[in-house]
mmCIF file of C-alpha atoms in Angstrom:
data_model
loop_
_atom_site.group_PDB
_atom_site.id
_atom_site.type_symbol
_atom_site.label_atom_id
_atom_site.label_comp_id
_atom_site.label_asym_id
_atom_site.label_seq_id
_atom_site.Cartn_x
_atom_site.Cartn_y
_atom_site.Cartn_z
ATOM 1 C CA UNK A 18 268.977 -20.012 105.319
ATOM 2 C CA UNK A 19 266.221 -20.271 102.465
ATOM 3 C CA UNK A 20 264.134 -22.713 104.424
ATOM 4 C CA UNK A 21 264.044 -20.071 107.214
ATOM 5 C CA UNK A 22 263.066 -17.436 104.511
ATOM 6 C CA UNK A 23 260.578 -19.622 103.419
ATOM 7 C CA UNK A 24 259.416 -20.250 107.009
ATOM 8 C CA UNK A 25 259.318 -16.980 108.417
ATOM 9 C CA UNK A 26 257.457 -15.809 104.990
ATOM 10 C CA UNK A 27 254.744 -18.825 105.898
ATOM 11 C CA UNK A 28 254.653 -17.827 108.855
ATOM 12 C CA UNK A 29 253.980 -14.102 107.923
ATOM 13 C CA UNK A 30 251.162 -15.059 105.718
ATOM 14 C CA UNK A 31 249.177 -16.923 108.138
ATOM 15 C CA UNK A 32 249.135 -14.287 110.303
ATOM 16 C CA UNK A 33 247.877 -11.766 107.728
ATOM 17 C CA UNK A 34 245.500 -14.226 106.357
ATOM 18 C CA UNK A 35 244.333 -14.540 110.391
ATOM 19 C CA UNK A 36 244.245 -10.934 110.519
ATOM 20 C CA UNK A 37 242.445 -10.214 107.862
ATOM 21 C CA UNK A 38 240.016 -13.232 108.081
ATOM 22 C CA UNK A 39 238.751 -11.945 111.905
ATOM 23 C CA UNK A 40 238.307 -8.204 111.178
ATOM 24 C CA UNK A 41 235.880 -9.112 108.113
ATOM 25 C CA UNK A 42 232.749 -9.782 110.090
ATOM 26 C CA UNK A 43 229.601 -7.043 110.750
ATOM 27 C CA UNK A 44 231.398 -3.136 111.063
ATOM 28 C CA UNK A 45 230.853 -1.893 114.576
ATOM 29 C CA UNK A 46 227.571 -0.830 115.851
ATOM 30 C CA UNK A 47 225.846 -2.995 113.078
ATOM 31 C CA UNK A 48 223.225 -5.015 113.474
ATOM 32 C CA UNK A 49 223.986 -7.889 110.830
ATOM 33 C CA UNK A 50 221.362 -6.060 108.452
ATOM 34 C CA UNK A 51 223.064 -3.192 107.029
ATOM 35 C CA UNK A 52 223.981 -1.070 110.599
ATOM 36 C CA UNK A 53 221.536 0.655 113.375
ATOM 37 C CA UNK A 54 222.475 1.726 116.780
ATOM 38 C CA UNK A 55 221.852 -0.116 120.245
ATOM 39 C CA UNK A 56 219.197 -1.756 121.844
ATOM 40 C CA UNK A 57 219.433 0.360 124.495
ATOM 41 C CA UNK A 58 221.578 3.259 126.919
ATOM 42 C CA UNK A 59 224.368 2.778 128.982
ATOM 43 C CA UNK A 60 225.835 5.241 132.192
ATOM 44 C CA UNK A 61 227.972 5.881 134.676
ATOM 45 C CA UNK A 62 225.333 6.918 137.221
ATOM 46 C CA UNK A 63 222.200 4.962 137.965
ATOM 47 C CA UNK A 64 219.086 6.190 135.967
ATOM 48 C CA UNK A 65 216.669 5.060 138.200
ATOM 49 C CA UNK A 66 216.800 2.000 140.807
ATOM 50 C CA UNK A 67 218.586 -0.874 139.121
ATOM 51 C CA UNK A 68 215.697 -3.802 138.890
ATOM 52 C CA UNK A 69 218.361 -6.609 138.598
ATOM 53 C CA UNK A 70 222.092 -6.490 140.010
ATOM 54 C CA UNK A 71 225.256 -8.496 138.236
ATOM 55 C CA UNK A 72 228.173 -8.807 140.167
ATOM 56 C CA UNK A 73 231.376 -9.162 138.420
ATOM 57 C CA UNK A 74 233.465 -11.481 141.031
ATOM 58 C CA UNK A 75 236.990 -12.425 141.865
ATOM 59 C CA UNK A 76 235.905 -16.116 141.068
ATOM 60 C CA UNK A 77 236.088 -14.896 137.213
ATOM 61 C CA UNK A 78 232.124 -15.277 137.191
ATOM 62 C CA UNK A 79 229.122 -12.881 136.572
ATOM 63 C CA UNK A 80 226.318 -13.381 139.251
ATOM 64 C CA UNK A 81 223.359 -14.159 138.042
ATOM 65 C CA UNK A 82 224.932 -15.683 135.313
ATOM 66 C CA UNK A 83 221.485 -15.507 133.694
ATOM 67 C CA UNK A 84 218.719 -12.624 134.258
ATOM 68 C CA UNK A 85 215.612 -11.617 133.213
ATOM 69 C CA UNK A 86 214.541 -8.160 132.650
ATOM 70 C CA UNK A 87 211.899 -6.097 131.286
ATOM 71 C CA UNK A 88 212.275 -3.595 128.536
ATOM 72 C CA UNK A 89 213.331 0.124 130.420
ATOM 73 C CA UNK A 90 214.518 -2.073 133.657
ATOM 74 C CA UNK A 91 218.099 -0.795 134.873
ATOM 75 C CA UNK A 92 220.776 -3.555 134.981
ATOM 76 C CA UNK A 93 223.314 -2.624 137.277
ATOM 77 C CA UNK A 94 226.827 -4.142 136.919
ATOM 78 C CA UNK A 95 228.907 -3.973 139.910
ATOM 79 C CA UNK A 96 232.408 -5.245 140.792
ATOM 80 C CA UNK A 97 232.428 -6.964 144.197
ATOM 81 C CA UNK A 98 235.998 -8.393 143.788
ATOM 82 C CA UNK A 99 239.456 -7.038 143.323
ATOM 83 C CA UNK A 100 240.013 -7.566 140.026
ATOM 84 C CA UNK A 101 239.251 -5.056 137.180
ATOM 85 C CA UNK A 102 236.503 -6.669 134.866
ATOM 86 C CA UNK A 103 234.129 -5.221 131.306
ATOM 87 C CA UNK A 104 231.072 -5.706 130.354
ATOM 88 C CA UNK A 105 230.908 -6.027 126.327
ATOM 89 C CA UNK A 106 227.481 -7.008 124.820
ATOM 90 C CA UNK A 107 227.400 -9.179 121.674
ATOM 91 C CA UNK A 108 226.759 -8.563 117.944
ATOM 92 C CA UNK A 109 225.173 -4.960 117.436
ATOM 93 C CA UNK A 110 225.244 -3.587 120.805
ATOM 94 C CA UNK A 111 228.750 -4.376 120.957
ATOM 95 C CA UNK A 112 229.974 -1.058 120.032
ATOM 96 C CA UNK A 113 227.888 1.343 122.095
ATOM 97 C CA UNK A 114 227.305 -0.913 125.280
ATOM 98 C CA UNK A 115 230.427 -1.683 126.232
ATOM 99 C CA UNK A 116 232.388 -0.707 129.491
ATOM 100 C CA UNK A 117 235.833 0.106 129.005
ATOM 101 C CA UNK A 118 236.850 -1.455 132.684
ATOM 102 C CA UNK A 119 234.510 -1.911 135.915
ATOM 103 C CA UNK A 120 237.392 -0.987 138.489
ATOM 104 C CA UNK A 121 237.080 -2.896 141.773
ATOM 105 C CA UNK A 122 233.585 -1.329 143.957
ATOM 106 C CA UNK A 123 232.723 0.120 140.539
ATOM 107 C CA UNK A 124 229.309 0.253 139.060
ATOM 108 C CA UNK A 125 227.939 0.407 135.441
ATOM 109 C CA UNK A 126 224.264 0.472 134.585
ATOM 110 C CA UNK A 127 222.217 -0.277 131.416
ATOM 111 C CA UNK A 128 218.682 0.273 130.073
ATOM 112 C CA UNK A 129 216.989 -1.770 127.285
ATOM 113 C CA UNK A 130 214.623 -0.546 124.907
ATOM 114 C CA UNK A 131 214.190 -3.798 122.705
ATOM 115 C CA UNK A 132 213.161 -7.139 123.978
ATOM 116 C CA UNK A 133 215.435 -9.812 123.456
ATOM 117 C CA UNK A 134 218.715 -12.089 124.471
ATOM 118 C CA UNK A 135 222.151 -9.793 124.992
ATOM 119 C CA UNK A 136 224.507 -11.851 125.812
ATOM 120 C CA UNK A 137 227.664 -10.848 127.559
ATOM 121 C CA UNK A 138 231.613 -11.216 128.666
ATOM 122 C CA UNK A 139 234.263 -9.752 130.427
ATOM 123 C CA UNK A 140 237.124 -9.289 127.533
ATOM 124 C CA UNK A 141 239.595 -9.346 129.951
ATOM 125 C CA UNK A 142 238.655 -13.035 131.833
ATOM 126 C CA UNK A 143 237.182 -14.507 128.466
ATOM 127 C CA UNK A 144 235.251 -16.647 127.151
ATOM 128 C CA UNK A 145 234.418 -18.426 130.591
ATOM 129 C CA UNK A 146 233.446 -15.218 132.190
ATOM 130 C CA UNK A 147 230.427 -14.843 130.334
ATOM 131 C CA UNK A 148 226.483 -14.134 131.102
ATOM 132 C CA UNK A 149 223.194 -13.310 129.494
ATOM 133 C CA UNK A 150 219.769 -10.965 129.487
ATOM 134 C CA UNK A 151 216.595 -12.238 128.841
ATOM 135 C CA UNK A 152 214.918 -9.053 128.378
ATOM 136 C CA UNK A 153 211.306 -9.215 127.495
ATOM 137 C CA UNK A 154 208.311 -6.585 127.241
ATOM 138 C CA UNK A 155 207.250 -4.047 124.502
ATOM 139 C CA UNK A 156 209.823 -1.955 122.782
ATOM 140 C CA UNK A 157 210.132 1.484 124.605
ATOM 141 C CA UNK A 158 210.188 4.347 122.703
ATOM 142 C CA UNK A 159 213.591 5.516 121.233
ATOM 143 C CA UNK A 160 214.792 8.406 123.721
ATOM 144 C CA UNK A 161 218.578 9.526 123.647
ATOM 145 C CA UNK A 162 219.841 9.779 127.119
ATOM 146 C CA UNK A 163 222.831 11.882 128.276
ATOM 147 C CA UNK A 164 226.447 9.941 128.856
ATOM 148 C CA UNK A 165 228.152 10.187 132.036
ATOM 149 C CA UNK A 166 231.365 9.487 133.506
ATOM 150 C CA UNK A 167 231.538 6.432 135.088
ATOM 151 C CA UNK A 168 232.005 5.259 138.980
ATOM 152 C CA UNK A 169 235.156 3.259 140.114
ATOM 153 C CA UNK A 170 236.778 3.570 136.680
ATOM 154 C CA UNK A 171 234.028 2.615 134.453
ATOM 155 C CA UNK A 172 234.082 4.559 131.348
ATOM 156 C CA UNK A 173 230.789 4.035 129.229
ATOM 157 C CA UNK A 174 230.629 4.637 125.611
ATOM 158 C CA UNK A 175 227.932 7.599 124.782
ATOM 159 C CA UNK A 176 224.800 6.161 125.358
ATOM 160 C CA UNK A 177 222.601 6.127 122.424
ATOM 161 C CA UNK A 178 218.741 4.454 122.437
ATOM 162 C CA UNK A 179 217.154 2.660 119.739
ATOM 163 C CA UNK A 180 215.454 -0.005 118.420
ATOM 164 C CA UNK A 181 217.121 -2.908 116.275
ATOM 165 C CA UNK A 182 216.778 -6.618 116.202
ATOM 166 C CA UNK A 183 218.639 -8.054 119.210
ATOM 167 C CA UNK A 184 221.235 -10.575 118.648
ATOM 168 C CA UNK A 185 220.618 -14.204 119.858
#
């Protein structure tokens, strides 16, 4: 009986120590150099005509699995298969540019306003359904734009525009 006491207290610890040790990294919405907001907006509903299409597929894939962009281009994220699918950026931009779940025929849409590389994954069919942005051209002035609910089930965070170093 003590050695499964001493087991299931072992046991206990690592998990805390696991716990702990993964939820001690950058808070939410920070860049890595003392917080700022996104590197761009995120909606339901298009803001323009998307310049580059993802599709989020029943083959657990995101195609392109690598795009370029310009700065104020709209990426449009659309689920072609069956299966629900997200879209969660890295780093900084994980907290605001995230969609909650891209519902089969569903569509999601972002904007950047900072050059740089955003990489990407579906939390749901991760880590091998993964992509990235290659966003390049001048920074575009910081402009809040207005949330919206999205299509097919996706449910954007509140959009919020800035500026901050992209993660790489």
């Amino acid at each position: 009986m003590t050695h499964l006491r001493t087991l299931a207290a072992g046991l206990g610890l690592c998990v805390a120590i696991g716990l702990f040790a993964c939820g001690n990294g950058a808070p939410a919405g920070s860049n890595g150099t003392g917080g700022g907001p996104c590197a761009g907006t995120a909606s339901g509903t298009a803001p323009g005509s998307p310049a580059v299409t993802i599709n989020a597929t029943d083959d657990l894939l995101f195609v392109p699995a690598s795009s370029p962009a310009g700065v104020g281009d709209v990426i449009e994220f659309k689920n072609t298969g069956s299966l629900p699918h997200t879209v969660t950026f890295d780093g900084a931009n994980a907290s605001c540019l995230t969609d909650d779940t891209l519902n089969p025929g569903g569509t999601w849409y972002v904007k950047f306003t900072t050059p740089g590389t955003y990489k990407y994954i579906c939390t749901i069919h991760a880590p091998n359904m993964n992509g990235v942005l290659n966003v390049s051209g001048s920074a575009a002035p910081a402009t809040p734009a207005a949330g919206a609910t999205g299509t097919g089930g996706a449910s954007p965070s509140p959009s919020v525009a800035a500026t901050p170093t992209p993660t790489t």
